[in-house]
JSON list of C-alpha atoms and ligand atoms in Angstrom, two decimals:
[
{"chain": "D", "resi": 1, "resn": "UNK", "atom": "CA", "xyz": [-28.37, -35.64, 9.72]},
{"chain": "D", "resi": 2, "resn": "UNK", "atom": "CA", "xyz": [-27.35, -32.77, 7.26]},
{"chain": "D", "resi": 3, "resn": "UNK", "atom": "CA", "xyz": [-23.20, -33.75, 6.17]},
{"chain": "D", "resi": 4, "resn": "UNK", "atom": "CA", "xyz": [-24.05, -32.08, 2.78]},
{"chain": "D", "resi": 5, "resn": "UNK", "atom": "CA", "xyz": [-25.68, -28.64, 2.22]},
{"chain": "D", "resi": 6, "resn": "UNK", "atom": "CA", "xyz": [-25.62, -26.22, -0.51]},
{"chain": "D", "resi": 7, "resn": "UNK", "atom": "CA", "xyz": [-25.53, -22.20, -0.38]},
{"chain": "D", "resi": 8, "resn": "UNK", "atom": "CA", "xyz": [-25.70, -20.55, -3.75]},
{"chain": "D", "resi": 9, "resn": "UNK", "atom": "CA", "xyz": [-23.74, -22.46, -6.06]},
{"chain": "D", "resi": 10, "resn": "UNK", "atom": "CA", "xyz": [-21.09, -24.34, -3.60]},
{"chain": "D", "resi": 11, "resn": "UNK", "atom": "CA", "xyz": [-21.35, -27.36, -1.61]},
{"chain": "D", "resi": 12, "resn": "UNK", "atom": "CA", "xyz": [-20.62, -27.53, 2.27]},
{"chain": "D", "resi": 13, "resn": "UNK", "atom": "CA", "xyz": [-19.10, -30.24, 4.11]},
{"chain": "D", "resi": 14, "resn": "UNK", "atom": "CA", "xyz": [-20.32, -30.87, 7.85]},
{"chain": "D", "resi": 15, "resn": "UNK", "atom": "CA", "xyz": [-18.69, -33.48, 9.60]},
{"chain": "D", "resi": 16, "resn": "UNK", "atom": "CA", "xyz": [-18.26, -32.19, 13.06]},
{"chain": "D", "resi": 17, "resn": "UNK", "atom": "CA", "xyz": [-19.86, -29.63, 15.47]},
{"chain": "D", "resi": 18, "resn": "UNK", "atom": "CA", "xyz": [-16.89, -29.39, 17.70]},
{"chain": "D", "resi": 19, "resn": "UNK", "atom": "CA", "xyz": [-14.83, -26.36, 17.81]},
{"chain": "D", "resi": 20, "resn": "UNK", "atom": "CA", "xyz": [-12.04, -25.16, 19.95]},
{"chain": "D", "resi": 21, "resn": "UNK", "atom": "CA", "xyz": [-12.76, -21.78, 19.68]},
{"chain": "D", "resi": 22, "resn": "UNK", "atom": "CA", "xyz": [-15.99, -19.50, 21.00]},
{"chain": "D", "resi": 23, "resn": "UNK", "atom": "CA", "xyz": [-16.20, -16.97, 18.94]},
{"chain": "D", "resi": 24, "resn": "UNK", "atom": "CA", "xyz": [-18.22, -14.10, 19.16]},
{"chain": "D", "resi": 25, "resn": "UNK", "atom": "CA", "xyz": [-20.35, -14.16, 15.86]},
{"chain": "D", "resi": 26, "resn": "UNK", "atom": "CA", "xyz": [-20.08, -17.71, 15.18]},
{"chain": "D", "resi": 27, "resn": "UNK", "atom": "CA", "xyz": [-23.03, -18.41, 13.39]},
{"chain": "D", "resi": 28, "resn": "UNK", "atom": "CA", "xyz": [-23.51, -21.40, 15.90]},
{"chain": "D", "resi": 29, "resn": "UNK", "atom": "CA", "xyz": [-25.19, -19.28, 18.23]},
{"chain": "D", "resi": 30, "resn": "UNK", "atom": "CA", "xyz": [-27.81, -17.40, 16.25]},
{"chain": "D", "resi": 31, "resn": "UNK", "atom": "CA", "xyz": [-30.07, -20.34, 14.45]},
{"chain": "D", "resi": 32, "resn": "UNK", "atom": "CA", "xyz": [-29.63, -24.04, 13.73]},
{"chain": "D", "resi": 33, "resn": "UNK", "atom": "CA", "xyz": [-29.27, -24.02, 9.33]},
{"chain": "D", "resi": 34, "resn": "UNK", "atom": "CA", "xyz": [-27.13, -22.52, 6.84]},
{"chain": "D", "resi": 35, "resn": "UNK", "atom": "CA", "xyz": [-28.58, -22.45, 3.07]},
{"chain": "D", "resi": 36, "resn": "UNK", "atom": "CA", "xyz": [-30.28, -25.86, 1.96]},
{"chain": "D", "resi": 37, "resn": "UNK", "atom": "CA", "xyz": [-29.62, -27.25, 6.01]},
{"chain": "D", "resi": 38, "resn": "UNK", "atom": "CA", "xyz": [-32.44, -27.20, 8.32]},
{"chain": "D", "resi": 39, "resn": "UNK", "atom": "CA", "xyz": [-29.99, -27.94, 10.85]},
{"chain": "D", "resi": 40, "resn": "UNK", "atom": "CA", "xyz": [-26.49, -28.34, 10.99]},
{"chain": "D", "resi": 41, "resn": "UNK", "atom": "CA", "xyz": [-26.59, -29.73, 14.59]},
{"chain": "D", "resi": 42, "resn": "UNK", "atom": "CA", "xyz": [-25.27, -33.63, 14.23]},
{"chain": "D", "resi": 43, "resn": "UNK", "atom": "CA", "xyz": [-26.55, -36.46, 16.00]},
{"chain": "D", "resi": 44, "resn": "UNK", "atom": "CA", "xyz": [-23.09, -37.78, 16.08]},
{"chain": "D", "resi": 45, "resn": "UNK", "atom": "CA", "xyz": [-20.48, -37.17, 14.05]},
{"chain": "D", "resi": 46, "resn": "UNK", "atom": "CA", "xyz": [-20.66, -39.02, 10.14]},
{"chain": "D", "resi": 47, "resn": "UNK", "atom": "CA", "xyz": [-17.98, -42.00, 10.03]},
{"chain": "D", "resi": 48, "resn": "UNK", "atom": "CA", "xyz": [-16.20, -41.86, 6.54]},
{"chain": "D", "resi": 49, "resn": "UNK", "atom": "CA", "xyz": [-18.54, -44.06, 4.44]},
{"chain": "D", "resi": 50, "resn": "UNK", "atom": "CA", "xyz": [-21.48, -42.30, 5.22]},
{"chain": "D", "resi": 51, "resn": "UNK", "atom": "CA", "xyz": [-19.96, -39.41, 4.54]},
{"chain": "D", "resi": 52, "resn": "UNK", "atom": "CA", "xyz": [-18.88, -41.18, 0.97]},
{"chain": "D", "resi": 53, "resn": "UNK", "atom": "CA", "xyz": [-22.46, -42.44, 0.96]},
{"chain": "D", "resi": 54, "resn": "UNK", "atom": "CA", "xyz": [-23.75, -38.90, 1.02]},
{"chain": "D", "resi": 55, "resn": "UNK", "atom": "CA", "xyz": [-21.91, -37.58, -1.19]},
{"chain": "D", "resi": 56, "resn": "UNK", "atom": "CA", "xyz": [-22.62, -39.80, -3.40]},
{"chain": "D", "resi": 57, "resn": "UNK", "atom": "CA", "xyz": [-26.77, -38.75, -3.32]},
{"chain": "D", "resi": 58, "resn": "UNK", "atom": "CA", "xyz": [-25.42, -35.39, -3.91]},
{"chain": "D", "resi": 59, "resn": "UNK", "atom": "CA", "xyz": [-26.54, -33.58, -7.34]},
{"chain": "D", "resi": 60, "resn": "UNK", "atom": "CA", "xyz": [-23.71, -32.00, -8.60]},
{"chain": "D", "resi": 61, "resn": "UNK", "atom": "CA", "xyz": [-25.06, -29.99, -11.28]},
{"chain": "D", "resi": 62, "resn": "UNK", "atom": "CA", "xyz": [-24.61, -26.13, -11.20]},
{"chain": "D", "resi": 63, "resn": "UNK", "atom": "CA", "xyz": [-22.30, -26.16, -8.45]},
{"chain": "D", "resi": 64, "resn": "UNK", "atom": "CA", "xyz": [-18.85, -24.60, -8.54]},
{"chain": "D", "resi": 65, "resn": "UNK", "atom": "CA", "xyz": [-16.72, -25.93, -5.61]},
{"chain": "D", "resi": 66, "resn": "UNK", "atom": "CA", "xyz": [-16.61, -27.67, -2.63]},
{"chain": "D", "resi": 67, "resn": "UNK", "atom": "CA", "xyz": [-16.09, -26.40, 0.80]},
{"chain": "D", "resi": 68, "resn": "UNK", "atom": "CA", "xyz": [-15.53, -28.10, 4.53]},
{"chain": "D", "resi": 69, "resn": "UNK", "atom": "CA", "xyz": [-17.19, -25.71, 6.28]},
{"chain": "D", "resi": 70, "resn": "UNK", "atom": "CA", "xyz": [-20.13, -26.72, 8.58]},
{"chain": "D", "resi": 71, "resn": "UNK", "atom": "CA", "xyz": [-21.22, -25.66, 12.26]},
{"chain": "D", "resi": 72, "resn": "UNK", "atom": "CA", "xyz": [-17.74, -26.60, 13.94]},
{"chain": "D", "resi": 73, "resn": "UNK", "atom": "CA", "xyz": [-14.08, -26.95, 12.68]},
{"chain": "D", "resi": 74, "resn": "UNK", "atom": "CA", "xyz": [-13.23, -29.36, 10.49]},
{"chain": "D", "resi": 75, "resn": "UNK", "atom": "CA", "xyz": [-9.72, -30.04, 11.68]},
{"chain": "D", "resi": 76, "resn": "UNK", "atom": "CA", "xyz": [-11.10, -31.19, 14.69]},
{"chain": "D", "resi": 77, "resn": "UNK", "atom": "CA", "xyz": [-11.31, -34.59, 12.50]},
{"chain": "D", "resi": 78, "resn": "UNK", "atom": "CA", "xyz": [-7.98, -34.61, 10.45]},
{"chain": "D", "resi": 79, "resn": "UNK", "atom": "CA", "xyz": [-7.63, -37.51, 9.81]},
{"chain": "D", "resi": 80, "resn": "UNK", "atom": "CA", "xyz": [-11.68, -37.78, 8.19]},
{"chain": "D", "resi": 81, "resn": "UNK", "atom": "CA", "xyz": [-11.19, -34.25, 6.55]},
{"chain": "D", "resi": 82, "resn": "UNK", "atom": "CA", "xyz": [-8.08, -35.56, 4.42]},
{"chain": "D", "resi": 83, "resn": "UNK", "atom": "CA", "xyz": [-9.67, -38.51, 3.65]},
{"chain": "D", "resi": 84, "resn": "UNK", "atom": "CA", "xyz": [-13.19, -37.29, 2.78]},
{"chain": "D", "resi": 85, "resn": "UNK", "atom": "CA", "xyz": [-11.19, -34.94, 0.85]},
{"chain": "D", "resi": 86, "resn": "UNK", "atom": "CA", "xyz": [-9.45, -37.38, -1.28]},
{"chain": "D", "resi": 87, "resn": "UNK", "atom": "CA", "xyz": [-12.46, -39.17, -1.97]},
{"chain": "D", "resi": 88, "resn": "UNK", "atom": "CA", "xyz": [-14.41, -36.09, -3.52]},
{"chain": "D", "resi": 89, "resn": "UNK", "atom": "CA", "xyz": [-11.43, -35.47, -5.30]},
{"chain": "D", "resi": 90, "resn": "UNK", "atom": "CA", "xyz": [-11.48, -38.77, -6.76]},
{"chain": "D", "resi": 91, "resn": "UNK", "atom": "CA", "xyz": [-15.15, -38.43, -8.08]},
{"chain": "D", "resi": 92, "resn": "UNK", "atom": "CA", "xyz": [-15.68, -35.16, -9.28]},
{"chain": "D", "resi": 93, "resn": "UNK", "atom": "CA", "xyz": [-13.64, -32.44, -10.71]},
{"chain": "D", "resi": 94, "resn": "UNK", "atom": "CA", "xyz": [-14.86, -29.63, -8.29]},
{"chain": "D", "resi": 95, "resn": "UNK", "atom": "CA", "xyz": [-12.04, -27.73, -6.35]},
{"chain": "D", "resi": 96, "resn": "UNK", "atom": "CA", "xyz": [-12.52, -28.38, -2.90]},
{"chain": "D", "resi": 97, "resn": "UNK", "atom": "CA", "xyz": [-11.70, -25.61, 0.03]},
{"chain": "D", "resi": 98, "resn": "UNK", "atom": "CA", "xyz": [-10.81, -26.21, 3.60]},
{"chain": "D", "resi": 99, "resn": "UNK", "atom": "CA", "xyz": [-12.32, -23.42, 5.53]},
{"chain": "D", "resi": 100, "resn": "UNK", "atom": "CA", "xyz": [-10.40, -23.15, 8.84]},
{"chain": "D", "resi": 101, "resn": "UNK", "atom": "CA", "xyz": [-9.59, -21.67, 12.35]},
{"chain": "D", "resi": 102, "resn": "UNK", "atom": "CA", "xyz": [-6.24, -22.77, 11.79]},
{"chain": "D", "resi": 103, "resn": "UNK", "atom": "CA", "xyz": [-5.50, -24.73, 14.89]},
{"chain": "D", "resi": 104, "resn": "UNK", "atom": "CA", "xyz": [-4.94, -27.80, 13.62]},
{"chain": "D", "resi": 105, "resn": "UNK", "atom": "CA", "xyz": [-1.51, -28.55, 15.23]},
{"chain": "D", "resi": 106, "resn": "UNK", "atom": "CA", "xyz": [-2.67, -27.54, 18.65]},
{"chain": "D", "resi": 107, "resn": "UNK", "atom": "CA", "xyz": [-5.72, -29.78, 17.90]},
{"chain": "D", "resi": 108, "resn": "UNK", "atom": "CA", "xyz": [-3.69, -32.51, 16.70]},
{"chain": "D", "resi": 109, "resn": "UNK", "atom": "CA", "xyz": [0.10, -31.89, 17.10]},
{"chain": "D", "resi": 110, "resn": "UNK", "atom": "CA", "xyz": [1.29, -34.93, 14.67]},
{"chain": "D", "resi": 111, "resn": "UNK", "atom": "CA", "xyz": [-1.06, -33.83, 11.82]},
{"chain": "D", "resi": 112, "resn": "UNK", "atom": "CA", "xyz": [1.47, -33.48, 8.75]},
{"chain": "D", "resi": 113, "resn": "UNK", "atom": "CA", "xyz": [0.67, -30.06, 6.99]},
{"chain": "D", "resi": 114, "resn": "UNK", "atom": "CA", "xyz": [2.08, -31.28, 3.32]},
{"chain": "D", "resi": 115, "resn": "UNK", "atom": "CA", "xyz": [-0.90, -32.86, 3.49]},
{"chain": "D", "resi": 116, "resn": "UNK", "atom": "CA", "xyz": [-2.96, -29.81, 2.47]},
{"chain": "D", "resi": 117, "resn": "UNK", "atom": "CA", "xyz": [-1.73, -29.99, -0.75]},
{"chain": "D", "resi": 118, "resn": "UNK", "atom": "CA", "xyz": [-5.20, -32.45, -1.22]},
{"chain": "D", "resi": 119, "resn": "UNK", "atom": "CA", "xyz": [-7.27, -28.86, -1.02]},
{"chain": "D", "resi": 120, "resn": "UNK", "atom": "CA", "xyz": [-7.35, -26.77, -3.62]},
{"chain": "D", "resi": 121, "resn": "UNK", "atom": "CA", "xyz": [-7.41, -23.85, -1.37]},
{"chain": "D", "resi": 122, "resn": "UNK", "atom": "CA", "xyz": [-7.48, -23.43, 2.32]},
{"chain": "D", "resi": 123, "resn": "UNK", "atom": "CA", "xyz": [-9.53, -20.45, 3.89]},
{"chain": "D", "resi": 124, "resn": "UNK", "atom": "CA", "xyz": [-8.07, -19.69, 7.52]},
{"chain": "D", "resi": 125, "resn": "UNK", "atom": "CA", "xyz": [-10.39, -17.36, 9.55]},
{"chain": "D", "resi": 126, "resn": "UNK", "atom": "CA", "xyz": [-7.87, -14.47, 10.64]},
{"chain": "D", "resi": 127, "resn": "UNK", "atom": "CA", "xyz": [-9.87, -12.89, 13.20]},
{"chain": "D", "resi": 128, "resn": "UNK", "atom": "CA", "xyz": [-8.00, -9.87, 14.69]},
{"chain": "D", "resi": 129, "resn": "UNK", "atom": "CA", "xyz": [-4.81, -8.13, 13.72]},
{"chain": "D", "resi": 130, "resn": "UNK", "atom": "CA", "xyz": [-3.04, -8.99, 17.57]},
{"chain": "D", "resi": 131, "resn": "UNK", "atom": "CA", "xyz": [-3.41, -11.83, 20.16]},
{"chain": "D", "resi": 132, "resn": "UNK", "atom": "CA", "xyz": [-5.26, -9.63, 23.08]},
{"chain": "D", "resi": 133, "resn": "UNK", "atom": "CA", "xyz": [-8.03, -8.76, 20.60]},
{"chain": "D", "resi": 134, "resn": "UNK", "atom": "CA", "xyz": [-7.90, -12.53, 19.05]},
{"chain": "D", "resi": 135, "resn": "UNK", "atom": "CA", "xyz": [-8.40, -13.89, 22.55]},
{"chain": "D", "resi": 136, "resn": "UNK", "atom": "CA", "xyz": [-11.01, -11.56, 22.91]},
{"chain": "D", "resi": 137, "resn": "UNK", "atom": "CA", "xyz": [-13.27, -12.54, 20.28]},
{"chain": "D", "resi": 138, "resn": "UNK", "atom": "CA", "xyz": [-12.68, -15.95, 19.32]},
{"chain": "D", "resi": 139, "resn": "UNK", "atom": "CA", "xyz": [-11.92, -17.06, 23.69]},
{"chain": "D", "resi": 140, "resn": "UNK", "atom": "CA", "xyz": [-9.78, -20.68, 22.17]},
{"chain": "D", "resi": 141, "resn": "UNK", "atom": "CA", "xyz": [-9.78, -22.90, 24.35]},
{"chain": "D", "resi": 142, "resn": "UNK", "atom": "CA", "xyz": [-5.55, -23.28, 24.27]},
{"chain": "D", "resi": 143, "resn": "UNK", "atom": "CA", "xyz": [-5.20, -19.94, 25.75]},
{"chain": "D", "resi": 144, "resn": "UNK", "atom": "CA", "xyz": [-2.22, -17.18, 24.94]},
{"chain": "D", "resi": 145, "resn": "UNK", "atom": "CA", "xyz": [-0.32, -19.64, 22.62]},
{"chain": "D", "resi": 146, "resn": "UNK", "atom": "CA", "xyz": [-3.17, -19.88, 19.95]},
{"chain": "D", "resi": 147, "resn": "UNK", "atom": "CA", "xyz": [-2.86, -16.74, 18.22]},
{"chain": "D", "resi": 148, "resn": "UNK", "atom": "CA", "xyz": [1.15, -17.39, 17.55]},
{"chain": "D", "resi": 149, "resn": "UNK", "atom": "CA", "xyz": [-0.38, -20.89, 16.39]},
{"chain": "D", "resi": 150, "resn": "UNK", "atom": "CA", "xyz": [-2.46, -19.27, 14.21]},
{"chain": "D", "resi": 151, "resn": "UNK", "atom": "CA", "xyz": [-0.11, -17.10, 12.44]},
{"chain": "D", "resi": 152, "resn": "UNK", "atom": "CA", "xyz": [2.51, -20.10, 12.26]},
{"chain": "D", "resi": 153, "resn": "UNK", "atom": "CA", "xyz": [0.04, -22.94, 10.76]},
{"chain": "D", "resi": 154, "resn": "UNK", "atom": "CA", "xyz": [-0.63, -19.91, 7.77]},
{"chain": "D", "resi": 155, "resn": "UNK", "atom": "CA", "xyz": [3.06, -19.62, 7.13]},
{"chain": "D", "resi": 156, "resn": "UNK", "atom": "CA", "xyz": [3.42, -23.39, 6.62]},
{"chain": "D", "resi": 157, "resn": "UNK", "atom": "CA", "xyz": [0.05, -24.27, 4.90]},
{"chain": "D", "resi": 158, "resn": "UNK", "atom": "CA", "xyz": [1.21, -21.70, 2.27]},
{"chain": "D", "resi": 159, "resn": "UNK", "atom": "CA", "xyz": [4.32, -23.73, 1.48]},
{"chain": "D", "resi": 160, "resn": "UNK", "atom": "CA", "xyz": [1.63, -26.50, 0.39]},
{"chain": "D", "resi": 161, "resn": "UNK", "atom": "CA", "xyz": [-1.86, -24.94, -1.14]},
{"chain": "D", "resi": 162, "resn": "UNK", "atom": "CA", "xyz": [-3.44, -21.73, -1.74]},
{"chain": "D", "resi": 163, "resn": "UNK", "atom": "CA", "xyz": [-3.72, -20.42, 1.47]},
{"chain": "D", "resi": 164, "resn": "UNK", "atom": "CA", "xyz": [-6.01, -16.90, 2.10]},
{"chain": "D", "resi": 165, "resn": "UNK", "atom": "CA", "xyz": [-7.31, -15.47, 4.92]},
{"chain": "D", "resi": 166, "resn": "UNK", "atom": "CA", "xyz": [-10.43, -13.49, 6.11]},
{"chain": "D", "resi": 167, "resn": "UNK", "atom": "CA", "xyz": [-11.81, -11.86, 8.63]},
{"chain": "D", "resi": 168, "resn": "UNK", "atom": "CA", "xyz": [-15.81, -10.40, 8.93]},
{"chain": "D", "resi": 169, "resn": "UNK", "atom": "CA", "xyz": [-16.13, -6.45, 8.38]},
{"chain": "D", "resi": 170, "resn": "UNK", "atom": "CA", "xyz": [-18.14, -6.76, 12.49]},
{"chain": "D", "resi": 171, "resn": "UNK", "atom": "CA", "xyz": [-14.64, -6.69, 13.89]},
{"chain": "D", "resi": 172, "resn": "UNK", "atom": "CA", "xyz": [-14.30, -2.71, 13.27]},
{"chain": "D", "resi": 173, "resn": "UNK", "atom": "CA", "xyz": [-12.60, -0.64, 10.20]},
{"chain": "D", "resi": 174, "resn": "UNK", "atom": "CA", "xyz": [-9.76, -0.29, 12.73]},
{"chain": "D", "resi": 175, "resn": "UNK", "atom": "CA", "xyz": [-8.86, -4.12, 13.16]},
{"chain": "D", "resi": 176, "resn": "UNK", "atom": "CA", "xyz": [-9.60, -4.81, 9.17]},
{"chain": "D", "resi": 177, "resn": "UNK", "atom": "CA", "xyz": [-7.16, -2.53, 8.44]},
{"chain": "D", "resi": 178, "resn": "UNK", "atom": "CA", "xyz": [-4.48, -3.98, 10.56]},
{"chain": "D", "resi": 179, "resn": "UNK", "atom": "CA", "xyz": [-5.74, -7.30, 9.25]},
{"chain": "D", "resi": 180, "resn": "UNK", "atom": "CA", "xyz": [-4.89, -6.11, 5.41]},
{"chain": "D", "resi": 181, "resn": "UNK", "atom": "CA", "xyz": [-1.65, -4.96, 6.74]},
{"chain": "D", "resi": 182, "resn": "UNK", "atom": "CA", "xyz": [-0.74, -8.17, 8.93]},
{"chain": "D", "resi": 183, "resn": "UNK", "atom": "CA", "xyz": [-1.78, -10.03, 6.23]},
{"chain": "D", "resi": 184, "resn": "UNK", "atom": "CA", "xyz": [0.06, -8.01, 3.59]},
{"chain": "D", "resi": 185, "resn": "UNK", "atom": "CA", "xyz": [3.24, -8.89, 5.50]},
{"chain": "D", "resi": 186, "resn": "UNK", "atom": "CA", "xyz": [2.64, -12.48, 5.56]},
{"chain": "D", "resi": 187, "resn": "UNK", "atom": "CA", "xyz": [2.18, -12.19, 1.41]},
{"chain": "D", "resi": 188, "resn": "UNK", "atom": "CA", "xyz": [-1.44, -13.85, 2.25]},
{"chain": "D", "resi": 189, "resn": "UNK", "atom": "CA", "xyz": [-4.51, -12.84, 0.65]},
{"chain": "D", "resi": 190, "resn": "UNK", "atom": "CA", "xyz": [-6.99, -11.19, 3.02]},
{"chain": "D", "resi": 191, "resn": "UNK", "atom": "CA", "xyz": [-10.89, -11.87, 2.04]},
{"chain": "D", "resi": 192, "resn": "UNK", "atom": "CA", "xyz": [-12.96, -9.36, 4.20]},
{"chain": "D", "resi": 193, "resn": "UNK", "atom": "CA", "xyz": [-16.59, -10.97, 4.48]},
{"chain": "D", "resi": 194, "resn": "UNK", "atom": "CA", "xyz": [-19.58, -8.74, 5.13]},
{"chain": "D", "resi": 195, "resn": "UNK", "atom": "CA", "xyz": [-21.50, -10.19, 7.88]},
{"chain": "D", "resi": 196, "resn": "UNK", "atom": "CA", "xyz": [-25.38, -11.05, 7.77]},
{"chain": "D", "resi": 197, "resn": "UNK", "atom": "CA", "xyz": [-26.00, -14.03, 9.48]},
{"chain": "D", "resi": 198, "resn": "UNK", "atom": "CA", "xyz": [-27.54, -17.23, 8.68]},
{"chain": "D", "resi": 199, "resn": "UNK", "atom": "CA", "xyz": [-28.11, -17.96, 4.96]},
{"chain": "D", "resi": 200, "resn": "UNK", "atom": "CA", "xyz": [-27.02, -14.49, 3.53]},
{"chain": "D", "resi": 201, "resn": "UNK", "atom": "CA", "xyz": [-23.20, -14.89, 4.69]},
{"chain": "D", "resi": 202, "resn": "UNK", "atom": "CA", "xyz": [-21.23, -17.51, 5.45]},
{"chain": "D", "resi": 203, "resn": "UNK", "atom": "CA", "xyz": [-17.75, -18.25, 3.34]},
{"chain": "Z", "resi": 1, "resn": "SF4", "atom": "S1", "xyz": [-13.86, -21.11, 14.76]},
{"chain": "Z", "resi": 1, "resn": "SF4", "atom": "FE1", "xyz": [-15.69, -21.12, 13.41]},
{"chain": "Z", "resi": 1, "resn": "SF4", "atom": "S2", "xyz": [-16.99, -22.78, 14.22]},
{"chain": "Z", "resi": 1, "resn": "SF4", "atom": "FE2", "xyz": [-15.48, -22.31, 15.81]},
{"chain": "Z", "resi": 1, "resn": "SF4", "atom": "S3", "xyz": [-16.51, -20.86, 17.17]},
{"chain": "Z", "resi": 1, "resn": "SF4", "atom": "FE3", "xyz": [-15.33, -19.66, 15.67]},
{"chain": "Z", "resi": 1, "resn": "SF4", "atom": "S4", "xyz": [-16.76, -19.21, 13.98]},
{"chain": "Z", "resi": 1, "resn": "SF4", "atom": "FE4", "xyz": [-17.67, -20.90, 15.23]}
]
């Protein structure tokens, strides 16, 4: 069961392979690894100390940060991904990243969003510049209130970490551009990611 993986010089965290969201070029549904992981397909889902037992196997050297970021969305776990969180803090000096759909509060309404401030940085995975052409690609299982969701959990995670958020260049010049402008307007960062696939691309 891969909970740890590597990809050039960061390390990913995979602690769930559920994800409310469907999207389109999720790289779910074009081969099982990512980077050092054969497979990123769980058996079940790691419980906290064997997560803090893998980590603890993990060779540090060389790498450069840490990122939650496997094949599903880490806030469908909260409550693990703060506290796995806190515990890498606590043994290495890495900066750790919470990559994101940015759902958590639809996932799980009484998660407190102060409690970002554990990441370092928190990557939330735009998508599309409006809510027809978010629905569209991304098909979240909450229906016409996500994209509103979306935009709202961004505004308040920025009160608390480094927030940024990207989108992949497949969705069209058209909705980048309206992306850098959205995005612009919300005084976020926009990261645009060039989209390869498995093991060439993945943030
Ligand atoms: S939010 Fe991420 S994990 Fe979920 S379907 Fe979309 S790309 Fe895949």
């Amino acid at each position: 069961m891969t909970v740890f993986y590597t990809l050039g010089d960061k390390l990913y965290v995979n602690i769930t392979n559920r994800c409310s969201c469907d999207c389109v070029f999720c790289l779910r549904g074009s081969g099982k690894g990512v980077g050092s992981a054969e497979t990123l397909w769980l058996e079940r889902e790691p419980d906290l100390d064997e997560i803090k037992t893998a980590f603890g196997a993990v060779k540090l050297d060389g790498l450069t940060e840490v990122v939650f970021c496997g094949y599903g969305e880490p806030t469908e776990r909260a409550e693990i991904v703060i506290a796995a969180c806190e515990h890498i803090k606590s043994k290495c000096n890495l900066p750790v990243r919470l990559n994101t759909n940015g759902l958590v509060k639809l996932i799980e309404p009484a998660f407190i969003l102060s409690s970002l401030e554990i990441f370092d940085s928190v990557s939330i995975s735009l998508n599309a510049a409006d809510e027809e052409e978010y629905l569209r690609v991304t098909k979240p299982k909450f229906g016409t209130e996500t994209y509103s969701a979306l935009l709202d959990f961004a505004r308040e995670a920025k009160k608390h970490t480094n927030v940024f958020f990207t989108v992949v260049d497949v969705i069209g010049e058209e909705q980048v551009q309206k992306c850098r402008e959205l995005a612009k307007s919300m005084e976020i960062p926009l990261r645009v990611r060039h989209f390869v696939g498995n093991n060439e691309s993945y943030s």
